[in-house]
Tab-separated table of C-alpha atoms in Angstrom:
chain	number	residue	atom	x	y	z
A	1312	MET	CA	57.959	23.603	43.549
A	1313	THR	CA	61.448	24.832	44.391
A	1314	PRO	CA	64.456	24.341	42.124
A	1315	HIS	CA	66.142	22.279	44.819
A	1316	SER	CA	63.386	19.645	44.639
A	1317	ILE	CA	64.278	18.730	41.084
A	1318	GLN	CA	68.017	19.386	40.887
A	1319	ASP	CA	69.093	15.822	40.266
A	1320	SER	CA	71.620	16.761	37.606
A	1321	HIS	CA	73.805	19.079	39.678
A	1322	ILE	CA	77.239	17.606	39.996
A	1323	VAL	CA	79.939	17.922	42.600
A	1324	ASP	CA	83.199	18.479	40.759
A	1325	THR	CA	85.470	15.815	42.194
A	1326	HIS	CA	87.544	15.329	39.045
A	1327	GLY	CA	88.747	18.891	38.435
A	1328	SER	CA	87.414	18.587	34.883
A	1329	LEU	CA	86.436	21.727	32.969
A	1330	CYS	CA	83.875	19.608	31.115
A	1331	PHE	CA	82.409	18.486	34.423
A	1332	ASN	CA	82.016	22.113	35.549
A	1333	SER	CA	80.515	23.031	32.198
A	1334	ILE	CA	77.863	20.325	32.584
A	1335	GLN	CA	76.941	21.720	35.979
A	1336	GLN	CA	76.623	25.282	34.708
A	1337	LEU	CA	74.650	24.401	31.580
A	1338	ASP	CA	72.359	22.118	33.550
A	1339	GLU	CA	71.648	24.996	35.961
A	1340	GLN	CA	70.812	27.296	33.039
A	1341	LEU	CA	68.327	24.817	31.577
A	1342	LEU	CA	66.869	24.183	35.008
A	1343	GLN	CA	66.114	27.873	35.414
A	1344	ARG	CA	64.562	27.946	31.972
A	1345	TYR	CA	62.261	24.983	32.616
A	1346	ARG	CA	61.632	25.342	36.344
A	1347	GLU	CA	58.030	26.479	35.779
A	1348	LYS	CA	57.421	23.489	33.496
A	1349	PHE	CA	58.328	20.895	36.109
A	1350	VAL	CA	55.243	19.680	37.964
A	1351	VAL	CA	55.445	17.046	40.679
A	1352	ASP	CA	52.309	14.961	40.140
A	1353	PRO	CA	51.333	12.942	43.248
A	1354	SER	CA	49.191	10.648	41.081
A	1355	LEU	CA	52.242	9.389	39.187
A	1356	SER	CA	53.431	6.591	41.430
A	1357	ARG	CA	56.131	4.211	40.205
A	1358	LEU	CA	53.397	1.560	40.258
A	1359	LEU	CA	51.360	3.541	37.714
A	1360	VAL	CA	54.307	4.415	35.471
A	1361	SER	CA	55.580	0.836	35.272
A	1362	PHE	CA	54.301	-2.623	34.440
A	1363	GLN	CA	53.428	-3.242	38.106
A	1364	ALA	CA	49.933	-1.760	37.802
A	1365	ASN	CA	49.209	-4.215	34.959
A	1366	LYS	CA	49.922	-7.279	37.100
A	1367	THR	CA	46.394	-7.464	38.483
A	1368	ARG	CA	44.496	-6.249	35.418
A	1369	PRO	CA	42.760	-8.807	33.216
A	1370	VAL	CA	44.397	-9.225	29.797
A	1371	TYR	CA	47.323	-6.906	30.570
A	1372	ARG	CA	48.607	-9.277	33.243
A	1373	TRP	CA	49.239	-12.168	30.872
A	1374	TYR	CA	52.735	-11.265	29.731
A	1375	LYS	CA	55.234	-9.643	32.085
A	1376	TYR	CA	56.860	-6.950	29.957
A	1377	LYS	CA	58.872	-5.223	32.664
A	1378	GLU	CA	59.766	-2.142	30.618
A	1379	ALA	CA	56.137	-1.280	29.835
A	1380	PHE	CA	54.055	1.456	31.416
A	1381	SER	CA	50.592	0.560	32.664
A	1382	ALA	CA	47.216	0.766	30.948
A	1383	SER	CA	46.117	2.883	33.908
A	1384	LEU	CA	48.743	5.485	33.001
A	1385	VAL	CA	47.387	5.722	29.441
A	1386	GLU	CA	43.868	6.199	30.803
A	1387	TYR	CA	45.034	8.791	33.332
A	1388	LEU	CA	46.910	10.910	30.782
A	1389	PHE	CA	44.199	10.680	28.123
A	1390	HIS	CA	41.537	11.779	30.609
A	1391	LYS	CA	43.739	14.543	32.040
A	1392	TYR	CA	44.560	16.011	28.622
A	1393	GLY	CA	41.254	15.314	26.875
A	1394	ILE	CA	42.262	12.578	24.406
A	1395	ALA	CA	38.913	10.866	23.756
A	1396	SER	CA	38.752	10.085	20.035
A	1397	GLY	CA	40.751	9.979	16.830
A	1398	ARG	CA	43.963	8.043	16.245
A	1399	ILE	CA	47.083	7.776	18.405
A	1400	LEU	CA	50.595	6.443	17.791
A	1401	ASP	CA	53.160	4.634	19.923
A	1402	PRO	CA	56.523	4.549	18.058
A	1403	PHE	CA	57.999	2.132	20.653
A	1404	ALA	CA	54.977	-0.111	21.140
A	1405	GLY	CA	56.636	-2.914	23.132
A	1406	SER	CA	53.919	-5.279	24.357
A	1407	GLY	CA	51.152	-3.041	22.995
A	1408	THR	CA	49.816	-1.633	26.282
A	1409	ALA	CA	49.135	1.834	24.820
A	1410	LEU	CA	47.458	0.330	21.759
A	1411	PHE	CA	45.052	-1.856	23.700
A	1412	ALA	CA	44.309	0.772	26.337
A	1413	ALA	CA	43.524	3.340	23.631
A	1414	SER	CA	41.428	0.852	21.666
A	1415	ALA	CA	39.400	0.036	24.793
A	1416	MET	CA	38.600	3.760	25.019
A	1417	GLY	CA	37.299	3.751	21.439
A	1418	ILE	CA	40.440	5.383	20.001
A	1419	HIS	CA	42.207	3.994	16.925
A	1420	ALA	CA	45.826	3.082	17.652
A	1421	ASP	CA	48.923	2.540	15.521
A	1422	GLY	CA	52.195	1.204	16.870
A	1423	ILE	CA	55.708	0.482	15.688
A	1424	GLU	CA	57.751	-2.356	17.172
A	1425	LEU	CA	60.997	-3.973	16.067
A	1426	LEU	CA	61.085	-7.124	18.204
A	1427	PRO	CA	58.669	-9.948	17.293
A	1428	ILE	CA	57.525	-10.345	20.919
A	1429	GLY	CA	55.133	-7.407	20.668
A	1430	HIS	CA	53.716	-8.699	17.404
A	1431	GLU	CA	53.078	-12.117	18.945
A	1432	ILE	CA	51.252	-10.512	21.881
A	1433	VAL	CA	49.108	-8.281	19.679
A	1434	THR	CA	48.280	-11.173	17.332
A	1435	ALA	CA	47.235	-13.466	20.188
A	1436	LYS	CA	45.036	-10.814	21.797
A	1437	ARG	CA	43.396	-10.011	18.466
A	1438	VAL	CA	42.698	-13.712	17.791
A	1439	LEU	CA	41.159	-14.163	21.250
A	1440	ASP	CA	39.072	-11.045	20.921
A	1441	SER	CA	37.651	-11.433	17.439
A	1442	GLU	CA	38.293	-14.930	16.042
A	1443	PHE	CA	38.055	-17.473	18.852
A	1444	THR	CA	34.999	-19.761	18.875
A	1445	SER	CA	33.323	-21.468	21.834
A	1446	GLU	CA	34.891	-24.736	20.595
A	1447	ASP	CA	38.315	-23.089	20.702
A	1448	PHE	CA	37.765	-22.009	24.312
A	1449	ASP	CA	36.674	-25.555	25.175
A	1450	ARG	CA	39.858	-26.879	23.600
A	1451	LEU	CA	41.991	-24.508	25.697
A	1452	ARG	CA	40.264	-25.810	28.827
A	1453	GLN	CA	41.166	-29.347	27.825
A	1454	TRP	CA	44.818	-28.329	27.469
A	1455	ALA	CA	44.826	-26.768	30.923
A	1456	GLU	CA	42.970	-29.553	32.728
A	1457	LEU	CA	43.967	-32.702	30.814
A	1458	ARG	CA	47.555	-31.709	29.947
A	1459	VAL	CA	47.057	-32.765	26.350
A	1460	TRP	CA	50.780	-32.605	25.538
A	1461	GLU	CA	51.961	-35.114	28.157
A	1462	PRO	CA	51.030	-38.343	26.287
A	1463	SER	CA	52.209	-36.879	22.970
A	1464	THR	CA	54.917	-38.814	21.144
A	1465	THR	CA	55.672	-35.850	18.882
A	1466	ARG	CA	58.450	-33.510	19.957
A	1467	TYR	CA	59.296	-30.241	18.251
A	1468	PRO	CA	62.886	-29.104	18.940
A	1469	LEU	CA	63.032	-25.996	21.122
A	1470	PRO	CA	64.872	-23.254	19.197
A	1471	GLU	CA	67.899	-21.931	21.059
A	1472	LEU	CA	70.485	-19.180	20.773
A	1473	ARG	CA	74.010	-19.306	22.179
A	1474	ILE	CA	72.891	-17.089	25.056
A	1475	THR	CA	69.884	-19.319	25.906
A	1476	GLN	CA	71.568	-22.722	26.039
A	1477	ARG	CA	70.941	-24.654	29.287
A	1478	ALA	CA	68.191	-22.193	30.223
A	1479	TYR	CA	65.765	-24.889	31.442
A	1480	PRO	CA	65.860	-28.017	33.584
A	1481	GLU	CA	66.088	-31.009	31.259
A	1482	THR	CA	62.611	-32.267	32.222
A	1483	THR	CA	61.186	-28.819	31.474
A	1484	LYS	CA	62.861	-28.653	28.075
A	1485	GLU	CA	61.465	-32.091	27.222
A	1486	ALA	CA	57.961	-30.989	28.300
A	1487	ILE	CA	58.191	-27.805	26.191
A	1488	GLU	CA	59.168	-29.828	23.134
A	1489	LYS	CA	56.231	-32.220	23.636
A	1490	TYR	CA	53.935	-29.202	24.119
A	1491	LEU	CA	55.185	-27.657	20.858
A	1492	GLY	CA	54.764	-30.964	19.084
A	1493	ALA	CA	51.197	-31.442	20.319
A	1494	CYS	CA	50.339	-27.869	19.290
A	1495	GLN	CA	50.842	-28.845	15.649
A	1496	HIS	CA	47.604	-30.880	15.764
A	1497	GLU	CA	45.422	-27.880	16.682
A	1498	ASN	CA	43.826	-25.301	14.402
A	1499	LYS	CA	45.737	-22.066	13.736
A	1500	ARG	CA	43.726	-20.035	16.250
A	1501	VAL	CA	44.367	-22.419	19.131
A	1502	GLN	CA	48.013	-22.812	18.069
A	1503	THR	CA	48.470	-19.029	18.252
A	1504	VAL	CA	47.126	-18.808	21.798
A	1505	LEU	CA	48.997	-21.895	23.026
A	1506	ARG	CA	52.273	-20.481	21.664
A	1507	PHE	CA	51.494	-17.152	23.321
A	1508	ALA	CA	50.795	-18.870	26.666
A	1509	LEU	CA	54.187	-20.562	26.408
A	1510	LEU	CA	55.830	-17.215	25.688
A	1511	CYS	CA	54.294	-15.867	28.902
A	1512	VAL	CA	55.839	-18.523	31.173
A	1513	LEU	CA	59.332	-18.963	29.722
A	1514	GLU	CA	61.122	-16.848	32.303
A	1515	SER	CA	59.305	-18.382	35.278
A	1516	ILE	CA	60.189	-21.978	34.290
A	1517	SER	CA	63.803	-21.189	33.350
A	1518	TYR	CA	67.038	-20.784	35.274
A	1519	THR	CA	67.069	-17.110	34.279
A	1520	ARG	CA	65.748	-13.815	35.588
A	1521	LYS	CA	65.609	-10.554	33.646
A	1522	ASP	CA	67.871	-8.034	35.319
A	1523	GLY	CA	68.152	-4.867	33.256
A	1524	GLN	CA	71.277	-5.176	31.144
A	1525	TYR	CA	71.387	-8.973	31.042
A	1526	LEU	CA	69.875	-12.286	32.124
A	1527	ARG	CA	70.887	-13.486	35.570
A	1528	TRP	CA	71.621	-17.202	35.642
A	1529	ASP	CA	70.753	-19.479	38.548
A	1530	HIS	CA	73.704	-21.553	39.738
A	1531	ARG	CA	71.789	-24.750	38.858
A	1532	SER	CA	72.092	-23.957	35.136
A	1533	GLY	CA	75.770	-24.905	35.147
A	1534	ARG	CA	76.658	-21.719	33.276
A	1535	THR	CA	79.489	-19.438	34.386
A	1536	GLN	CA	78.441	-17.425	37.401
A	1537	GLY	CA	79.192	-13.841	38.325
A	1538	LYS	CA	80.878	-12.818	41.553
A	1539	LYS	CA	77.781	-13.594	43.590
A	1540	ARG	CA	76.065	-16.979	43.521
A	1541	PHE	CA	72.480	-16.473	42.323
A	1542	ASP	CA	69.669	-18.735	43.496
A	1543	LYS	CA	66.339	-18.006	41.868
A	1544	GLY	CA	64.429	-20.055	44.381
A	1545	PRO	CA	61.711	-22.616	43.558
A	1546	ILE	CA	61.117	-23.053	39.819
A	1547	PRO	CA	57.604	-24.245	38.948
A	1548	SER	CA	57.149	-27.311	36.783
A	1549	PHE	CA	56.180	-26.745	33.173
A	1550	ALA	CA	52.768	-28.370	33.638
A	1551	GLU	CA	51.988	-26.228	36.662
A	1552	ALA	CA	53.050	-22.959	35.012
A	1553	ILE	CA	51.450	-23.457	31.596
A	1554	SER	CA	48.154	-24.781	32.991
A	1555	GLU	CA	47.886	-21.808	35.344
A	1556	LYS	CA	48.601	-19.366	32.489
A	1557	ILE	CA	46.006	-20.932	30.187
A	1558	ARG	CA	43.434	-20.814	33.002
A	1559	GLU	CA	44.282	-17.141	33.563
A	1560	ILE	CA	43.728	-16.366	29.871
A	1561	LEU	CA	40.432	-18.262	29.947
A	1562	ALA	CA	39.273	-16.404	33.053
A	1563	ASP	CA	39.905	-13.060	31.348
A	1564	THR	CA	38.354	-13.859	27.963
A	1565	SER	CA	35.927	-16.775	27.973
A	1566	PRO	CA	32.282	-16.163	27.029
A	1567	PRO	CA	29.700	-15.564	28.341
A	1568	ALA	CA	31.468	-13.474	31.022
A	1569	GLN	CA	32.494	-11.103	28.231
A	1570	THR	CA	32.401	-11.372	24.476
A	1571	GLY	CA	35.678	-9.593	23.826
A	1572	LEU	CA	38.619	-7.942	25.451
A	1573	PHE	CA	36.942	-4.545	25.606
A	1574	PRO	CA	34.009	-3.054	27.545
A	1575	ALA	CA	30.700	-3.535	25.735
A	1576	GLU	CA	29.735	0.135	26.084
A	1577	LYS	CA	32.636	1.201	23.843
A	1578	VAL	CA	33.192	0.197	20.241
A	1579	PRO	CA	36.885	-0.686	20.280
A	1580	GLY	CA	39.262	1.331	18.144
A	1581	GLU	CA	41.245	-0.298	15.372
A	1582	ILE	CA	44.770	-1.497	16.152
A	1583	HIS	CA	47.587	-1.618	13.617
A	1584	LEU	CA	51.155	-2.575	14.502
A	1585	HIS	CA	53.977	-1.837	12.053
A	1586	ASN	CA	56.866	-4.301	12.014
A	1587	GLY	CA	60.309	-2.694	12.129
A	1588	SER	CA	62.412	0.083	13.593
A	1589	CYS	CA	60.675	3.408	14.147
A	1590	LEU	CA	63.655	5.110	12.454
A	1591	HIS	CA	62.612	3.340	9.254
A	1592	ILE	CA	58.824	3.267	9.717
A	1593	LEU	CA	58.152	6.812	10.962
A	1594	PRO	CA	59.325	8.513	7.725
A	1595	THR	CA	56.758	6.474	5.766
A	1596	LEU	CA	53.773	7.768	7.788
A	1597	SER	CA	51.565	10.632	6.588
A	1598	ASP	CA	51.889	14.230	7.777
A	1599	ASN	CA	49.396	15.535	10.368
A	1600	ARG	CA	47.814	12.110	10.913
A	1601	TYR	CA	47.711	11.600	14.684
A	1602	ASP	CA	45.715	13.199	17.483
A	1603	ALA	CA	48.265	12.178	20.117
A	1604	ILE	CA	51.459	10.194	20.637
A	1605	ILE	CA	52.176	8.265	23.821
A	1606	THR	CA	55.372	6.294	24.166
A	1607	SER	CA	58.276	5.208	26.311
A	1608	PRO	CA	61.454	4.833	24.263
A	1609	PRO	CA	64.296	2.667	25.494
A	1610	TYR	CA	66.161	4.622	28.157
A	1611	CYS	CA	69.804	5.611	27.735
A	1612	ASN	CA	70.723	3.017	30.350
A	1613	ARG	CA	72.597	0.200	28.570
A	1614	TYR	CA	69.641	-2.214	28.750
A	1615	ASP	CA	69.937	-4.727	25.926
A	1616	TYR	CA	66.462	-6.102	25.168
A	1617	THR	CA	67.905	-8.662	22.747
A	1618	ARG	CA	69.611	-10.261	25.753
A	1619	THR	CA	66.955	-9.889	28.426
A	1620	TYR	CA	64.262	-11.218	26.068
A	1621	ALA	CA	66.480	-13.845	24.455
A	1622	LEU	CA	64.314	-16.799	25.591
A	1623	GLU	CA	61.267	-15.291	23.881
A	1624	LEU	CA	63.204	-14.298	20.759
A	1625	ALA	CA	64.606	-17.810	20.406
A	1626	LEU	CA	61.141	-19.379	20.721
A	1627	LEU	CA	59.854	-17.050	18.000
A	1628	GLY	CA	62.520	-18.179	15.553
A	1629	THR	CA	65.179	-15.499	15.916
A	1630	ASP	CA	68.570	-16.860	14.850
A	1631	GLU	CA	72.016	-15.412	15.599
A	1632	GLN	CA	72.008	-13.283	12.448
A	1633	LYS	CA	68.583	-11.809	13.198
A	1634	LEU	CA	69.591	-11.171	16.792
A	1635	ALA	CA	72.589	-9.111	15.661
A	1636	ARG	CA	70.367	-7.192	13.214
A	1637	PHE	CA	67.773	-6.434	15.915
A	1638	ARG	CA	70.511	-5.214	18.247
A	1639	GLN	CA	71.839	-2.782	15.650
A	1640	GLU	CA	68.432	-1.554	14.419
A	1641	MET	CA	67.252	-0.773	17.957
A	1642	LEU	CA	67.495	2.775	19.211
A	1643	SER	CA	71.061	3.113	20.525
A	1644	CYS	CA	70.688	2.217	24.196
A	1645	THR	CA	73.398	-0.400	24.606
A	1646	VAL	CA	77.175	-0.234	24.290
A	1647	GLU	CA	77.072	-2.754	21.458
A	1648	ASN	CA	75.177	-0.396	19.134
A	1649	ARG	CA	77.349	0.877	16.287
A	1650	ALA	CA	76.872	4.414	14.980
A	1651	LYS	CA	74.027	4.698	12.452
A	1652	ASP	CA	74.288	6.744	9.242
A	1653	LEU	CA	71.099	8.684	9.944
A	1654	LEU	CA	71.127	10.845	6.823
A	1655	SER	CA	71.306	7.719	4.657
A	1656	ILE	CA	68.080	6.577	6.364
A	1657	ASN	CA	66.398	9.944	5.787
A	1658	PRO	CA	68.151	12.943	4.183
A	1659	ARG	CA	65.463	15.249	5.644
A	1660	TRP	CA	66.903	14.825	9.126
A	1661	THR	CA	69.492	17.599	8.725
A	1662	SER	CA	67.462	19.920	10.976
A	1663	ALA	CA	67.098	17.159	13.602
A	1664	LEU	CA	70.849	16.560	13.673
A	1665	ALA	CA	71.482	20.302	13.788
A	1666	ALA	CA	69.159	20.575	16.806
A	1667	ALA	CA	71.288	17.977	18.618
A	1668	ASP	CA	74.509	19.690	17.491
A	1669	GLU	CA	73.256	22.971	18.958
A	1670	GLN	CA	72.184	21.526	22.315
A	1671	SER	CA	74.922	22.874	24.596
A	1672	LEU	CA	74.370	20.583	27.585
A	1673	LEU	CA	74.411	17.501	25.364
A	1674	GLN	CA	77.660	18.583	23.731
A	1675	ALA	CA	79.239	19.187	27.156
A	1676	VAL	CA	78.169	15.705	28.269
A	1677	LEU	CA	79.595	14.112	25.119
A	1678	LYS	CA	82.876	16.010	25.503
A	1679	TYR	CA	83.139	14.914	29.129
A	1680	LEU	CA	82.481	11.255	28.271
A	1681	ASP	CA	85.097	11.364	25.497
A	1682	GLU	CA	87.538	12.846	28.005
A	1683	GLN	CA	86.810	10.071	30.513
A	1684	LYS	CA	87.268	7.446	27.813
A	1685	ALA	CA	90.696	8.923	26.964
A	1686	LEU	CA	91.618	8.826	30.665
A	1687	GLY	CA	90.522	5.186	30.909
A	1688	THR	CA	87.985	5.813	33.689
A	1689	LEU	CA	84.903	4.392	31.948
A	1690	ASN	CA	83.884	0.808	32.669
A	1691	ASN	CA	83.025	0.415	28.987
A	1692	ASN	CA	84.497	2.443	26.130
A	1693	GLY	CA	81.261	2.105	24.164
A	1694	ILE	CA	79.413	4.487	26.508
A	1695	PRO	CA	80.252	7.749	24.648
A	1696	ARG	CA	79.161	6.237	21.324
A	1697	MET	CA	75.947	4.923	22.856
A	1698	VAL	CA	75.015	8.246	24.491
A	1699	ARG	CA	75.800	10.179	21.304
A	1700	GLY	CA	73.763	7.760	19.199
A	1701	TYR	CA	70.863	7.841	21.639
A	1702	PHE	CA	70.346	11.592	21.552
A	1703	TYR	CA	70.930	12.031	17.828
A	1704	GLU	CA	68.555	9.188	16.995
A	1705	MET	CA	65.989	10.544	19.457
A	1706	ALA	CA	66.262	13.937	17.714
A	1707	CYS	CA	65.262	12.208	14.466
A	1708	VAL	CA	62.365	10.439	16.211
A	1709	ILE	CA	61.186	13.770	17.668
A	1710	PHE	CA	61.399	15.383	14.214
A	1711	GLU	CA	59.152	12.663	12.780
A	1712	CYS	CA	56.723	12.806	15.705
A	1713	ALA	CA	56.251	16.536	15.130
A	1714	ARG	CA	55.621	15.899	11.446
A	1715	VAL	CA	53.002	13.147	11.882
A	1716	LEU	CA	51.065	14.877	14.674
A	1717	LYS	CA	48.174	17.187	13.891
A	1718	PRO	CA	48.672	20.871	14.825
A	1719	HIS	CA	48.327	21.430	18.597
A	1720	ALA	CA	48.252	17.664	19.250
A	1721	VAL	CA	50.071	16.385	22.332
A	1722	LEU	CA	52.964	13.978	22.800
A	1723	PHE	CA	53.529	12.089	26.071
A	1724	MET	CA	56.925	10.482	26.664
A	1725	VAL	CA	57.956	8.432	29.710
A	1726	ASN	CA	61.718	8.497	30.279
A	1727	ASP	CA	64.406	8.421	32.970
A	1728	ASN	CA	67.472	10.527	33.566
A	1729	VAL	CA	70.771	8.626	33.730
A	1730	ARG	CA	74.288	8.972	35.106
A	1731	TYR	CA	77.673	8.011	33.676
A	1732	ALA	CA	81.146	8.537	35.149
A	1733	GLY	CA	79.554	10.520	37.959
A	1734	ALA	CA	77.846	12.948	35.597
A	1735	GLY	CA	74.075	13.118	35.845
A	1736	ILE	CA	72.514	13.517	32.396
A	1737	SER	CA	69.226	15.461	32.349
A	1738	VAL	CA	67.624	13.509	29.527
A	1739	ASP	CA	64.330	15.293	30.208
A	1740	MET	CA	65.679	18.804	29.649
A	1741	ILE	CA	67.987	17.895	26.762
A	1742	LEU	CA	65.203	16.186	24.798
A	1743	SER	CA	62.693	18.919	25.666
A	1744	ASN	CA	65.131	21.557	24.410
A	1745	ILE	CA	65.658	19.615	21.172
A	1746	ALA	CA	61.875	19.231	20.828
A	1747	GLU	CA	61.442	23.014	21.023
A	1748	LYS	CA	63.778	23.396	18.048
A	1749	LEU	CA	61.769	20.839	16.055
A	1750	GLY	CA	58.235	22.189	16.366
A	1751	PHE	CA	57.059	21.442	19.909
A	1752	HIS	CA	56.067	23.607	22.855
A	1753	VAL	CA	57.002	22.159	26.243
A	1754	GLU	CA	53.729	22.218	28.141
A	1755	ASN	CA	54.799	20.293	31.244
A	1756	ILE	CA	57.433	17.907	32.512
A	1757	LEU	CA	55.502	15.756	34.979
A	1758	VAL	CA	57.778	14.467	37.734
A	1759	LEU	CA	57.234	11.363	39.824
A	1760	PRO	CA	57.275	12.237	43.534
A	1761	ASN	CA	59.958	9.641	44.190
A	1762	GLY	CA	63.020	9.627	41.977
A	1763	LYS	CA	65.096	6.679	40.925
A	1764	GLY	CA	68.463	5.749	42.398
A	1765	ASN	CA	71.432	5.250	40.105
A	1766	SER	CA	73.330	1.982	39.751
A	1767	SER	CA	75.200	0.471	42.683
A	1768	GLN	CA	78.421	0.881	40.737
A	1769	GLN	CA	77.792	4.616	40.246
A	1770	MET	CA	76.866	5.001	43.924
A	1771	GLY	CA	79.982	3.138	44.994
A	1772	GLU	CA	82.300	5.341	42.950
A	1773	HIS	CA	80.518	8.697	42.933
A	1774	GLY	CA	77.933	8.663	45.735
A	1775	ARG	CA	74.170	8.405	45.618
A	1776	GLN	CA	72.251	10.703	43.304
A	1777	VAL	CA	68.482	10.643	42.890
A	1778	LEU	CA	67.535	10.715	39.206
A	1779	ARG	CA	64.293	12.197	37.943
A	1780	LYS	CA	61.737	9.949	36.337
A	1781	CYS	CA	59.397	12.058	34.227
A	1782	ILE	CA	56.635	12.177	31.678
A	1783	TYR	CA	57.211	14.890	29.104
A	1784	VAL	CA	54.124	16.654	27.800
A	1785	TRP	CA	54.933	18.418	24.531
A	1786	ARG	CA	52.394	20.052	22.241
A	1787	LYS	CA	52.936	20.571	18.547
A	1788	ARG	CA	52.946	24.234	17.667
């Protein structure tokens, strides 16, 4: 592999900025240092490293968590690096893909997740796998075929947030409320699965579409539109969407086709999901506990999951106060994140913060972004704070990951490089360099054959730049 095939962070100095030149030089130095670590892996298609490969897989296809990696990726990496037993951790568990894929391989799995969506998914899958009775499955079939909720006179008000108001056609909202009301008459197991099925279809029956940093709103919602009129196309009726989802769940789980979610030849591993931010949970975990870590943290790309998943959060009882708390407790990846007092969370993180302080490329990037903010060239003045918070918080996460892993155990991390104000930020090399200071050896940086384009706004102002999408493979020393 030649250096030119991975030089996505080299920058053409169009601003005459000393900071800009410094980024280019420091990036080149790191590139020379890590050039033998970069490995273009033809097996790592964007399909495999994203949710797309889950769309046709039983169980994993139920809920469309667009930021997830696939179960196939977990299997591929575990086979490639010999992870076949023990206990693994995912500090950013999301919808639980890594946990369920590991469990299906007979490996115990712990996860950490802040948003309640992941907990709802894990709970529903666990109930279906180990608690559901044949009578419960029969009852689900009745809901799908007979539309049990339609004659119901009981309506349960659909919880809403300010950012979810007018999200559904009025007839759909009425049907959801009747569905929620009728659910109250079922046992707890059936209620759990019916609520989960509803969670899975909310986006498809709404006027919204998840679009990275925000929800896009169809013009029929009556909400304020952006510059371009958005038409989502045909929106399925509630009855059509929910019946199809329940039938899909039944097809993947009903006996006697299979007696659980996992292959019979493997005894499934235990699954435990911690509720909260990994910055708070990780310090409570034992030293040298895990045989591997596999995760995909939020990228440094301004995506606000509290907005894109607002429909689901509202359904699960998140109010405005909780929403603001979730947004702040998340890893800093959105311009609305305020700076966290990391040493008040854990005074032992002095070495983690020092590792970030000493990372020359990171400091050049931060200086450049501060300079651009002062010049008024940034489209949001929160970008420097967000980028600074992201890397310093990630340094603390890396510190904890090194502590909880067993000696010589491996960590896999899926992440993307990003670009702000024309400056490409080599997240892969910056984090790998920090990891080396905190107890890891960089074994490989696996590169997807096809990189990712930057935002249309960045391309319009600064030209197209292909950004690396990688999987870091670090081994604890």
